[in-house]
mmCIF file of N, CA and C in Angstrom:
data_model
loop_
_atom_site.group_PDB
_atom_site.id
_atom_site.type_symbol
_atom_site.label_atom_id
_atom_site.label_comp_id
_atom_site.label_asym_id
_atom_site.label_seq_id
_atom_site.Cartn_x
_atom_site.Cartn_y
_atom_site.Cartn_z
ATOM 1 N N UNK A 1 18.150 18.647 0.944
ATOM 2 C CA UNK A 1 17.255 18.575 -0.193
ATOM 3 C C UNK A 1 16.660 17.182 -0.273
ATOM 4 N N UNK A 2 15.335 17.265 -0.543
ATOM 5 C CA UNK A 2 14.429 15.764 -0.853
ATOM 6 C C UNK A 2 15.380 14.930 -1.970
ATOM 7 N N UNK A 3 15.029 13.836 -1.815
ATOM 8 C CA UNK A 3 15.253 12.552 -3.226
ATOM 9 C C UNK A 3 14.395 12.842 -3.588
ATOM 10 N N UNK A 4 14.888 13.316 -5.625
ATOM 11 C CA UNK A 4 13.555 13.005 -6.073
ATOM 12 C C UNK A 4 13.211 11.821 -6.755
ATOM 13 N N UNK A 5 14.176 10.889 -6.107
ATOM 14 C CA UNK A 5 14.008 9.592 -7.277
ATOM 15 C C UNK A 5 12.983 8.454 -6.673
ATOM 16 N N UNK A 6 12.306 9.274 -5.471
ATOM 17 C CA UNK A 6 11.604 8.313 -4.713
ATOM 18 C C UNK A 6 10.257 8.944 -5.019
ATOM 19 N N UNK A 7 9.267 8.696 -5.858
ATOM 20 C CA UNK A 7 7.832 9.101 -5.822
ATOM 21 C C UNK A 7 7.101 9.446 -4.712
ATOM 22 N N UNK A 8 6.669 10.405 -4.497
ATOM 23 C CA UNK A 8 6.287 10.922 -2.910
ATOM 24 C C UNK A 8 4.061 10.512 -3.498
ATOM 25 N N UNK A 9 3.625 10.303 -2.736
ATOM 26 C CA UNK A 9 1.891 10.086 -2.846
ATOM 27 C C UNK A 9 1.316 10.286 -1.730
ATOM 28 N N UNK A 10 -0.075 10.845 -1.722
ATOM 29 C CA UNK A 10 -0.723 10.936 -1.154
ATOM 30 C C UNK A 10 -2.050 9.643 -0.411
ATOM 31 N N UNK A 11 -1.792 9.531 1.130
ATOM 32 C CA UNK A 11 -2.634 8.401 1.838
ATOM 33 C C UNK A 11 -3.907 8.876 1.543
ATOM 34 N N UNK A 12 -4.916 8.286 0.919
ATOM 35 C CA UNK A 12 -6.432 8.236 0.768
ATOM 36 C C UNK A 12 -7.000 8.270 1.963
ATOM 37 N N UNK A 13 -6.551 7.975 3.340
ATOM 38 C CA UNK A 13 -7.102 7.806 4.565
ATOM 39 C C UNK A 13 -6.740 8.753 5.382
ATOM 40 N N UNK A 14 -5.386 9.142 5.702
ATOM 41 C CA UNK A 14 -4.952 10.523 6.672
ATOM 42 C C UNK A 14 -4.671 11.268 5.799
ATOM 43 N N UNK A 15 -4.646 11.631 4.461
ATOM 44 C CA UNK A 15 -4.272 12.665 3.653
ATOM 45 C C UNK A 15 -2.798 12.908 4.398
ATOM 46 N N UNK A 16 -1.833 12.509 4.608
ATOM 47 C CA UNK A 16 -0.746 12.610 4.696
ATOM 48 C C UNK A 16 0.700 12.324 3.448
ATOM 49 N N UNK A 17 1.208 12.912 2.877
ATOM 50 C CA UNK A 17 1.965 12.502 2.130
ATOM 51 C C UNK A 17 2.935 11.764 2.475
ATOM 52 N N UNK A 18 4.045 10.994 1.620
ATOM 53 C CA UNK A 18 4.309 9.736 2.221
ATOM 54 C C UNK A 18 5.418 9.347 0.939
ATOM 55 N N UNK A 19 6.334 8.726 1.101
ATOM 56 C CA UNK A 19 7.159 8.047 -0.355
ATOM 57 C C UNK A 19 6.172 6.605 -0.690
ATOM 58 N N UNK A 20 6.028 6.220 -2.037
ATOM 59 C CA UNK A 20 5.733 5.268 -2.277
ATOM 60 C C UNK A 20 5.942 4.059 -1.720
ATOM 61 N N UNK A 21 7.353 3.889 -1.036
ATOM 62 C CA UNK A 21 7.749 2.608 -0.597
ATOM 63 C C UNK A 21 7.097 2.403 0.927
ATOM 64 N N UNK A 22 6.586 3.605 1.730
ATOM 65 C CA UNK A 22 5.861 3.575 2.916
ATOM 66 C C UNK A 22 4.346 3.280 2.576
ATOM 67 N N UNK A 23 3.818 3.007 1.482
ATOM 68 C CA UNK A 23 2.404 2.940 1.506
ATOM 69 C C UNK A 23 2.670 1.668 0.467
ATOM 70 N N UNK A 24 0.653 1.541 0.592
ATOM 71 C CA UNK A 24 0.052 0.246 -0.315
ATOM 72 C C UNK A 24 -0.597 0.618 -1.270
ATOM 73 N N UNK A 25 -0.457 0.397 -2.327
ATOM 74 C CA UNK A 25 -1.048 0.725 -3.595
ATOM 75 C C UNK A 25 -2.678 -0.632 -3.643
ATOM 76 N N UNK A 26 -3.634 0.434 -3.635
ATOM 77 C CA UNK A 26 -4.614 -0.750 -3.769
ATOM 78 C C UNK A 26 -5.439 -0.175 -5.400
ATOM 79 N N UNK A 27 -6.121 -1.303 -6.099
ATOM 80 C CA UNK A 27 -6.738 -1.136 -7.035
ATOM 81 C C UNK A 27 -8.346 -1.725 -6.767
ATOM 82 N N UNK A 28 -9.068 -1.477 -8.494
ATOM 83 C CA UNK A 28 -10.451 -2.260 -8.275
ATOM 84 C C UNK A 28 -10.356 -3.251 -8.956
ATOM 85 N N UNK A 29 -10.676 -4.199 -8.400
ATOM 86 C CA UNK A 29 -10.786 -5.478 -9.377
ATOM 87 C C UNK A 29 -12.565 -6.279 -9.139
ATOM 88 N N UNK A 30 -13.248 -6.596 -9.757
ATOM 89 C CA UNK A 30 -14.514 -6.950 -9.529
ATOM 90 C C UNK A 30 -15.549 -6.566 -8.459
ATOM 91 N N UNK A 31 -15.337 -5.245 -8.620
ATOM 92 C CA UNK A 31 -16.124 -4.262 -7.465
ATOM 93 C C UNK A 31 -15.616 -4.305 -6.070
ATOM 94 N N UNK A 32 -14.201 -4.848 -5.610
ATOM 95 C CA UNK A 32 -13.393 -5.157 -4.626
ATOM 96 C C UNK A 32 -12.346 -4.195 -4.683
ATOM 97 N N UNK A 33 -11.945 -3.517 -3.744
ATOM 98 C CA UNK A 33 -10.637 -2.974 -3.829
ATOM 99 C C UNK A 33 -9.443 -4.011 -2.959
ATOM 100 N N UNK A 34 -8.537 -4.452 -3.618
ATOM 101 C CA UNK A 34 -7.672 -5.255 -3.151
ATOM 102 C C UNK A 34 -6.422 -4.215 -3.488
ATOM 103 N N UNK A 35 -5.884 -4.847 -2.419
ATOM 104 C CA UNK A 35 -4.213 -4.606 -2.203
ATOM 105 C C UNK A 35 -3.505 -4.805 -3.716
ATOM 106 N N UNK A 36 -2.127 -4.394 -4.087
ATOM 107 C CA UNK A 36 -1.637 -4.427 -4.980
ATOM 108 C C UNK A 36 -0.002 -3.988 -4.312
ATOM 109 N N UNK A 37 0.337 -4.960 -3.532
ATOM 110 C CA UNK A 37 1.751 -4.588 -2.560
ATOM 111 C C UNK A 37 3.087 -4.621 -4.137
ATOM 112 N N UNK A 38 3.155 -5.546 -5.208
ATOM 113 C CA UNK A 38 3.900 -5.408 -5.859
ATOM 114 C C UNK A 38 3.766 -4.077 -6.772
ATOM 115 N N UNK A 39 2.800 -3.444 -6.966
ATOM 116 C CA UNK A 39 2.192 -2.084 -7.864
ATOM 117 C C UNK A 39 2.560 -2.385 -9.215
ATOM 118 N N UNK A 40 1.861 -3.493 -9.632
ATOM 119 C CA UNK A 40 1.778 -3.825 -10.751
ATOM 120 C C UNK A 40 0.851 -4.097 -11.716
ATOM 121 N N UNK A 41 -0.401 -4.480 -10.909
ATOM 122 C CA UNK A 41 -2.091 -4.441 -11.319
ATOM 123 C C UNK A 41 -1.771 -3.248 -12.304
ATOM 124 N N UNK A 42 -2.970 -3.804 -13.250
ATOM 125 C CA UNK A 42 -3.225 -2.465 -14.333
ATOM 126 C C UNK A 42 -4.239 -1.723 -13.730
ATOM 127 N N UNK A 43 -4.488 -0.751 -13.825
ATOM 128 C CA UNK A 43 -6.025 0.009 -13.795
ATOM 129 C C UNK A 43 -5.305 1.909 -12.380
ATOM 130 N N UNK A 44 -6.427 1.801 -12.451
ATOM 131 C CA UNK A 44 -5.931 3.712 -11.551
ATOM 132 C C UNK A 44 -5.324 2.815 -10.332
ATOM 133 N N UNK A 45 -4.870 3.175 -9.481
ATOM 134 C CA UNK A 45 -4.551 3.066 -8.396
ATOM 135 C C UNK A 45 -4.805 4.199 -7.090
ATOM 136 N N UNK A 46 -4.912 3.492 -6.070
ATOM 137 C CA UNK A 46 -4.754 4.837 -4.551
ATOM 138 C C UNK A 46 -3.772 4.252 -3.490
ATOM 139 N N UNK A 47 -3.374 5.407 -2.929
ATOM 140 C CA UNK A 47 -2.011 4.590 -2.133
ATOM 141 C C UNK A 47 -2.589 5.029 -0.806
ATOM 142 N N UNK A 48 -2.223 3.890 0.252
ATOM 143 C CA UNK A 48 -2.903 3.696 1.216
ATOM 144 C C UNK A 48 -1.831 3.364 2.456
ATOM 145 N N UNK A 49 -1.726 4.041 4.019
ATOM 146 C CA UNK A 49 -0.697 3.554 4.979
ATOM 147 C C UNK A 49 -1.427 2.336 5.174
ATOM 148 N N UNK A 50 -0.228 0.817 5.307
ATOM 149 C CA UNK A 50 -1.284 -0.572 5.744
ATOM 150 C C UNK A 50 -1.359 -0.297 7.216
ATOM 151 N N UNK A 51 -1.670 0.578 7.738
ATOM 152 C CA UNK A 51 -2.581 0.176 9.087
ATOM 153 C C UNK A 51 -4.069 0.456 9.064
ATOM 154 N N UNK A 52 -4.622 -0.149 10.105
ATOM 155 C CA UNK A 52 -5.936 0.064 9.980
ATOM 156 C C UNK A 52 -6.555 1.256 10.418
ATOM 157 N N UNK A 53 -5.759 2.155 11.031
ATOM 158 C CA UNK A 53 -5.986 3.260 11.007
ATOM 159 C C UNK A 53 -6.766 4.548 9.962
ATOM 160 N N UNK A 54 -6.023 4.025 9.298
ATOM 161 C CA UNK A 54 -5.541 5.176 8.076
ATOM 162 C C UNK A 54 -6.897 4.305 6.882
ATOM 163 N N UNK A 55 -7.272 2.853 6.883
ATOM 164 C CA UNK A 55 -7.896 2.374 6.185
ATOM 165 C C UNK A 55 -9.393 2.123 7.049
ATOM 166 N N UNK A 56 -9.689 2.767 8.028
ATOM 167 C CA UNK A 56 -10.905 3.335 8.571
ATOM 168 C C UNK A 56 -11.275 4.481 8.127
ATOM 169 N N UNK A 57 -10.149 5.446 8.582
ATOM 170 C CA UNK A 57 -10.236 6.921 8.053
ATOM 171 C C UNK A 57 -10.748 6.712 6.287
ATOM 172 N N UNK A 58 -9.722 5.955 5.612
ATOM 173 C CA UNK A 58 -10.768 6.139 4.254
ATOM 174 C C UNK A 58 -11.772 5.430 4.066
ATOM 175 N N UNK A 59 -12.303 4.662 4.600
ATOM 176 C CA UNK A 59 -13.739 4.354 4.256
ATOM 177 C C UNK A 59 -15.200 4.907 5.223
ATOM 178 N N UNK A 60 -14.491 5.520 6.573
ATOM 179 C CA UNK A 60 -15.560 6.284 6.987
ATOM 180 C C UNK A 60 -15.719 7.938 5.782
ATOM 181 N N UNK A 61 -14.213 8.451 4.954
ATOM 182 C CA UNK A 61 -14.662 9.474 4.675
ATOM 183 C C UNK A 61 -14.862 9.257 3.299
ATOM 184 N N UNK A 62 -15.547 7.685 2.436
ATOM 185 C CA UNK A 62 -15.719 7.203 1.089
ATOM 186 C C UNK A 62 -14.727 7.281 0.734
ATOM 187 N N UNK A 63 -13.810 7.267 0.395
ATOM 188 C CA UNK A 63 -12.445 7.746 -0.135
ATOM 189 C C UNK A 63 -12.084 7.338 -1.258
ATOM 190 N N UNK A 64 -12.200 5.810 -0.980
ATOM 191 C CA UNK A 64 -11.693 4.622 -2.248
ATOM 192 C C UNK A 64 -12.685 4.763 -3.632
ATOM 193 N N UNK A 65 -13.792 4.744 -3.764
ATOM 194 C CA UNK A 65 -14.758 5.700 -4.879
ATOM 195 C C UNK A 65 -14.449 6.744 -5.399
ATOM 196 N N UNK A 66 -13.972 7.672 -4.643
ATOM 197 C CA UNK A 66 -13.375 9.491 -5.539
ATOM 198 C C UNK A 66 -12.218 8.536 -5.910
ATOM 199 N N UNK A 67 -11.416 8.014 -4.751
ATOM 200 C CA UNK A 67 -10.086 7.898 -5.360
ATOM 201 C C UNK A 67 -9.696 7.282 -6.583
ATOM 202 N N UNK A 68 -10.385 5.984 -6.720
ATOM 203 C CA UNK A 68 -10.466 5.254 -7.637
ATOM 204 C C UNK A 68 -11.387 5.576 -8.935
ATOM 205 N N UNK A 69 -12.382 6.511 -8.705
ATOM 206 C CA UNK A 69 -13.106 6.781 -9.838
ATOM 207 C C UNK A 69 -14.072 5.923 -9.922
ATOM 208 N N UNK A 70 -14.824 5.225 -9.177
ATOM 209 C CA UNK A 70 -15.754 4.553 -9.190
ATOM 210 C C UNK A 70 -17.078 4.894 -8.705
ATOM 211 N N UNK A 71 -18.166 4.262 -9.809
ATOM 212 C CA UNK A 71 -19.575 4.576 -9.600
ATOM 213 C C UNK A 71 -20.106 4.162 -8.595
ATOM 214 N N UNK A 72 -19.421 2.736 -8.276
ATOM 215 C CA UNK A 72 -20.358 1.848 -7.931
ATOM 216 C C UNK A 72 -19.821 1.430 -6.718
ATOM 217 N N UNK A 73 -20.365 0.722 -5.051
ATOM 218 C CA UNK A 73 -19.746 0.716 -3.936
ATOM 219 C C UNK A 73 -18.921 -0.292 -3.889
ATOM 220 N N UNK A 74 -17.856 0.185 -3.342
ATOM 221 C CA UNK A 74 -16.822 -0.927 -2.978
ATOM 222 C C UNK A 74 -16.434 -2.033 -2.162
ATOM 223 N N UNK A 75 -15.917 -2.526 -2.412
ATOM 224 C CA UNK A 75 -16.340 -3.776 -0.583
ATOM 225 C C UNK A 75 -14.676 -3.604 -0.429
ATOM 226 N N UNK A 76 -14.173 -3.713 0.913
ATOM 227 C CA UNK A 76 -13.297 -3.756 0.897
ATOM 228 C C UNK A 76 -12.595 -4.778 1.924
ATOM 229 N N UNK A 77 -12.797 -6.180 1.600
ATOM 230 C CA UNK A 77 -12.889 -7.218 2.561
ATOM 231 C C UNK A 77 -11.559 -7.436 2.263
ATOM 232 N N UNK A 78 -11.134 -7.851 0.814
ATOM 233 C CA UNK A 78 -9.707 -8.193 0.544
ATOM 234 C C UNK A 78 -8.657 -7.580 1.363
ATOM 235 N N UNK A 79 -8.471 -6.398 1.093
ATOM 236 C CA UNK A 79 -7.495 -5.135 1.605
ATOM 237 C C UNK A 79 -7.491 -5.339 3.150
ATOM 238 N N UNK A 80 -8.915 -5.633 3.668
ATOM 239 C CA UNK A 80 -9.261 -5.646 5.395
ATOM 240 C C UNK A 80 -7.972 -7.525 5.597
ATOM 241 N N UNK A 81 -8.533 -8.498 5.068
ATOM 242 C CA UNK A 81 -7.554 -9.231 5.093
ATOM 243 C C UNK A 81 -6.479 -9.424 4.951
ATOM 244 N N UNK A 82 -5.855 -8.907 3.932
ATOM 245 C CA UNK A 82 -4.646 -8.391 3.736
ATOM 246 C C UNK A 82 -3.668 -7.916 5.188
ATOM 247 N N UNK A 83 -4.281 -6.227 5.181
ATOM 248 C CA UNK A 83 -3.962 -5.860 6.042
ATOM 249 C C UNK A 83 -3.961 -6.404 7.657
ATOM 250 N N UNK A 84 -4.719 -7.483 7.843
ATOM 251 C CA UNK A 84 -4.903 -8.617 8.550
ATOM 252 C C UNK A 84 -3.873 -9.325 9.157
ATOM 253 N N UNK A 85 -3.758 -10.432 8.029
ATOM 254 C CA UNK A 85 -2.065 -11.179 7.686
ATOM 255 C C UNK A 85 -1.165 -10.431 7.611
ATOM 256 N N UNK A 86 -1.097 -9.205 7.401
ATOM 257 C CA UNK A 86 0.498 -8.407 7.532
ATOM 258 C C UNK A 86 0.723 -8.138 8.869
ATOM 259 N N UNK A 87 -0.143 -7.463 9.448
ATOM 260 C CA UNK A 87 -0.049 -6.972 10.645
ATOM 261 C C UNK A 87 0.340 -8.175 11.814
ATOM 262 N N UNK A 88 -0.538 -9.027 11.318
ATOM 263 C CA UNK A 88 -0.724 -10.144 12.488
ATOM 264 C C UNK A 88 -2.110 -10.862 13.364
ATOM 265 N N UNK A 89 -2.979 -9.911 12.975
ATOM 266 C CA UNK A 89 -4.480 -9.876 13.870
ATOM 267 C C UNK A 89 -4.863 -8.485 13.136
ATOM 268 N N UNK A 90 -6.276 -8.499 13.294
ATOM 269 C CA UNK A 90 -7.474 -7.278 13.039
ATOM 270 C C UNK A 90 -6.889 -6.349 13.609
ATOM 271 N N UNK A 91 -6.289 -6.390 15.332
ATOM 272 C CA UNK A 91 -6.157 -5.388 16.111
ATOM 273 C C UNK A 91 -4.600 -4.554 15.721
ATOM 274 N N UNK A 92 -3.662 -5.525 15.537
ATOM 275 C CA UNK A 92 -2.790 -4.961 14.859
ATOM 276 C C UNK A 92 -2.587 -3.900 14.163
ATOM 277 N N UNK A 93 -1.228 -2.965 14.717
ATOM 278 C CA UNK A 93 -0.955 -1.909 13.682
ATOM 279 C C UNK A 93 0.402 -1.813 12.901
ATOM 280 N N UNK A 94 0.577 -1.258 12.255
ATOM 281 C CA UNK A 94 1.847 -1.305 11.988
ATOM 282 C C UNK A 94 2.368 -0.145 12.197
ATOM 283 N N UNK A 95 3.698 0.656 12.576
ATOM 284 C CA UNK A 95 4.002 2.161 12.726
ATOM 285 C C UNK A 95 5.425 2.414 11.819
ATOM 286 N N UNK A 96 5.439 3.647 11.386
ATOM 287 C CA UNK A 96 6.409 3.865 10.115
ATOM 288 C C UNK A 96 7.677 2.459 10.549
ATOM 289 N N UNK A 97 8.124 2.707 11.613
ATOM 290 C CA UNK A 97 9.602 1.695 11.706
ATOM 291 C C UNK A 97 9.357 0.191 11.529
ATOM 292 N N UNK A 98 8.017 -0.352 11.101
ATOM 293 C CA UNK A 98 7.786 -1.530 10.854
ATOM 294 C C UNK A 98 7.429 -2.424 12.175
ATOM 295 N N UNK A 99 7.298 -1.579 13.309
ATOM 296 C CA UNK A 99 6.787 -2.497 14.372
ATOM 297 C C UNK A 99 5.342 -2.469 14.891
ATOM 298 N N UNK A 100 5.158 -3.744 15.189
ATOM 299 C CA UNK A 100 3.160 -3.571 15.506
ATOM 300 C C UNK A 100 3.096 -2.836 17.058
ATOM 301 N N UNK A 101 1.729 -2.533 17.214
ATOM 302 C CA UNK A 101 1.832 -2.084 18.445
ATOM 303 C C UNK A 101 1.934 -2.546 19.652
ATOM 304 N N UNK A 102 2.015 -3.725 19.477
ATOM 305 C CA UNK A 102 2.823 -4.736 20.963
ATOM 306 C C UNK A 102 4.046 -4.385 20.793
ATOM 307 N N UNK A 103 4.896 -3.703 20.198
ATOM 308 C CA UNK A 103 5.889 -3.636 20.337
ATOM 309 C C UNK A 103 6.764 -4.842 19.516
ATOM 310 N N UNK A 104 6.772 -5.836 19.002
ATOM 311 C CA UNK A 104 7.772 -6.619 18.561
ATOM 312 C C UNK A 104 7.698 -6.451 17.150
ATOM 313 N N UNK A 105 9.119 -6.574 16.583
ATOM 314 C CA UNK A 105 9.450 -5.517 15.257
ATOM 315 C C UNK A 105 9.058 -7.419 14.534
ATOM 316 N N UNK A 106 9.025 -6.631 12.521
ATOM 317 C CA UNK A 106 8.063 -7.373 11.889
ATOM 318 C C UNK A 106 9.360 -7.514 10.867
ATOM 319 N N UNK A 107 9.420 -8.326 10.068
ATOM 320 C CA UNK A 107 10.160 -8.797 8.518
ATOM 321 C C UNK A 107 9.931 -8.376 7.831
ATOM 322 N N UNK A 108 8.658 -7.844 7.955
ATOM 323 C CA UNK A 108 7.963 -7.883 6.698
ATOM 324 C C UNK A 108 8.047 -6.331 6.141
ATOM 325 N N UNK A 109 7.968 -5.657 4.928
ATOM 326 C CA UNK A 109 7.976 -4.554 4.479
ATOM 327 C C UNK A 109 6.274 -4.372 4.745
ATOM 328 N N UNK A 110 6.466 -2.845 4.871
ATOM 329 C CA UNK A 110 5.286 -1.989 5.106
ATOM 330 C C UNK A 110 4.536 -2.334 4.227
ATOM 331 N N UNK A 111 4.716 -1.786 2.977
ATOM 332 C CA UNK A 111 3.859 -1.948 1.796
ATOM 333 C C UNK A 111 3.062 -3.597 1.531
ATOM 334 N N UNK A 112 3.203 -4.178 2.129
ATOM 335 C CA UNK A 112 3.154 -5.952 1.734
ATOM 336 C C UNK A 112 4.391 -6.865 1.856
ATOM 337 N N UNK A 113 3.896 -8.026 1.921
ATOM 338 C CA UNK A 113 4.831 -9.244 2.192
ATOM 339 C C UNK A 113 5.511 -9.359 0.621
ATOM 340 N N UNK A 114 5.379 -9.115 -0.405
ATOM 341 C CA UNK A 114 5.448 -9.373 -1.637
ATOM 342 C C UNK A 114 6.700 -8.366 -2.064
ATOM 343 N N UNK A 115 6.982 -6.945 -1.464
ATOM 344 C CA UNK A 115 7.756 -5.823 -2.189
ATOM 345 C C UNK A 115 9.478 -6.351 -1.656
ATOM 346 N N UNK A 116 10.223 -6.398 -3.001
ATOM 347 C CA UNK A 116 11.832 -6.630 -2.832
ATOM 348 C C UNK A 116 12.280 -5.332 -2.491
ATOM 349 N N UNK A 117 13.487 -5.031 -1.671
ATOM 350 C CA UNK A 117 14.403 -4.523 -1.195
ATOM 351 C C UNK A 117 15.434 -4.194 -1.680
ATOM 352 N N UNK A 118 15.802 -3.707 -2.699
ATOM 353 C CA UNK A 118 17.154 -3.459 -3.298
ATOM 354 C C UNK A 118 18.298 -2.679 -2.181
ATOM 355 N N UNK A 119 19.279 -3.194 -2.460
ATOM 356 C CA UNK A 119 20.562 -3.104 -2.150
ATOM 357 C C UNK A 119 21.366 -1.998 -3.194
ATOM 358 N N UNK A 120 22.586 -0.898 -2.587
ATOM 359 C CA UNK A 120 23.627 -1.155 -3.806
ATOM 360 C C UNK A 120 24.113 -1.940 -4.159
ATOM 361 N N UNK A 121 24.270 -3.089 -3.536
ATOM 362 C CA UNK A 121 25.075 -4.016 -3.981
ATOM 363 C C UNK A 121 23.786 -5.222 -5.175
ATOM 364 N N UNK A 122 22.960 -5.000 -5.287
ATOM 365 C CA UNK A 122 22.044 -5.850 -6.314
ATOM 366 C C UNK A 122 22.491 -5.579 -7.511
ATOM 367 N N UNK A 123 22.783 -6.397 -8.473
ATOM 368 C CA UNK A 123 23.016 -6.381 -9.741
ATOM 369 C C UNK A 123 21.516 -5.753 -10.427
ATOM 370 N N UNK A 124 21.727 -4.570 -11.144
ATOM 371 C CA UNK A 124 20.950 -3.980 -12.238
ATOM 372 C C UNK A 124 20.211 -4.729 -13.270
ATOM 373 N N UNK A 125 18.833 -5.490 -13.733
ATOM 374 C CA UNK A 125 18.293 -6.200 -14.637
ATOM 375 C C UNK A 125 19.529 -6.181 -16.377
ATOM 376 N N UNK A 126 19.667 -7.113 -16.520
ATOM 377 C CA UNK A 126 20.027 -6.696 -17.806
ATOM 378 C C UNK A 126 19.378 -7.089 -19.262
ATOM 379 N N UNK A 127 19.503 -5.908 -19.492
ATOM 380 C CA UNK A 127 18.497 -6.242 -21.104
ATOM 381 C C UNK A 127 19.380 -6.734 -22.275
ATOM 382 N N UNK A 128 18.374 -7.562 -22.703
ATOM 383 C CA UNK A 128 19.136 -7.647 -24.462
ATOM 384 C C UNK A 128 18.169 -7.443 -25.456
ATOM 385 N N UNK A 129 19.141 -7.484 -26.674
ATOM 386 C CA UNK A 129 17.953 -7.279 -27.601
ATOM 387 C C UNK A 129 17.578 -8.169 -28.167
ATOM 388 N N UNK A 130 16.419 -8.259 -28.978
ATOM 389 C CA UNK A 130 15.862 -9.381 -29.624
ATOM 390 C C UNK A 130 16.343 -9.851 -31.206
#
């Protein structure tokens, strides 16, 4: 049986479904769609695989406009950089197990350089009251 404690979403680029923690949440911010690797930006969001694969596929098929709900065209230079610096180079890919396609494995989490890793062993936030 699936986890359901892991949010499953749909890639804007291969229409492939996917758990949240395998994709990039990108938003609009000043007619730009940028990355949002912590998924914390306010506004709609679309979740995206960071290779460049999958972020060709959605902008040859408009994607980020339906997805996002936007009138107006998007540039998507940020996200292209982004995905840039994660990978390593333009040509760079990344593949589910976190390795580029030269073959040498990466540190870095899929989703962005920015997303923490919990452990069982991480202590739980604790709240108090005010």
């Amino acid at each position: 049986m699936a986890d359901a404690s892991v949010p499953v979403r749909t890639c804007v680029g291969c229409r492939r479904r996917a758990p949240v923690t395998e994709l990039l949440r990108v938003v609009v911010r000043g007619g730009d769609v940028v990355p949002d690797p912590r998924r914390r930006l306010p506004g709609r969001g679309a979740s995206l695989h960071p290779t460049e694969e999958c972020l060709q596929a959605a902008v040859r098929r408009r994607a980020f406009p339906r997805a996002l709900r936007s009138s107006t065209p998007l540039e998507t230079g940020p996200l292209v950089d982004h995905l840039a610096h994660l990978v390593g180079g333009p040509d760079a890919a990344v593949d589910p197990g976190g390795r580029t396609t030269a073959g040498e494995p990466t540190d870095r989490h899929p989703a962005g350089p920015h997303v923490e890793s919990r452990t069982s062993s991480d202590e739980p936030p604790v709240k108090s009251s005010r």
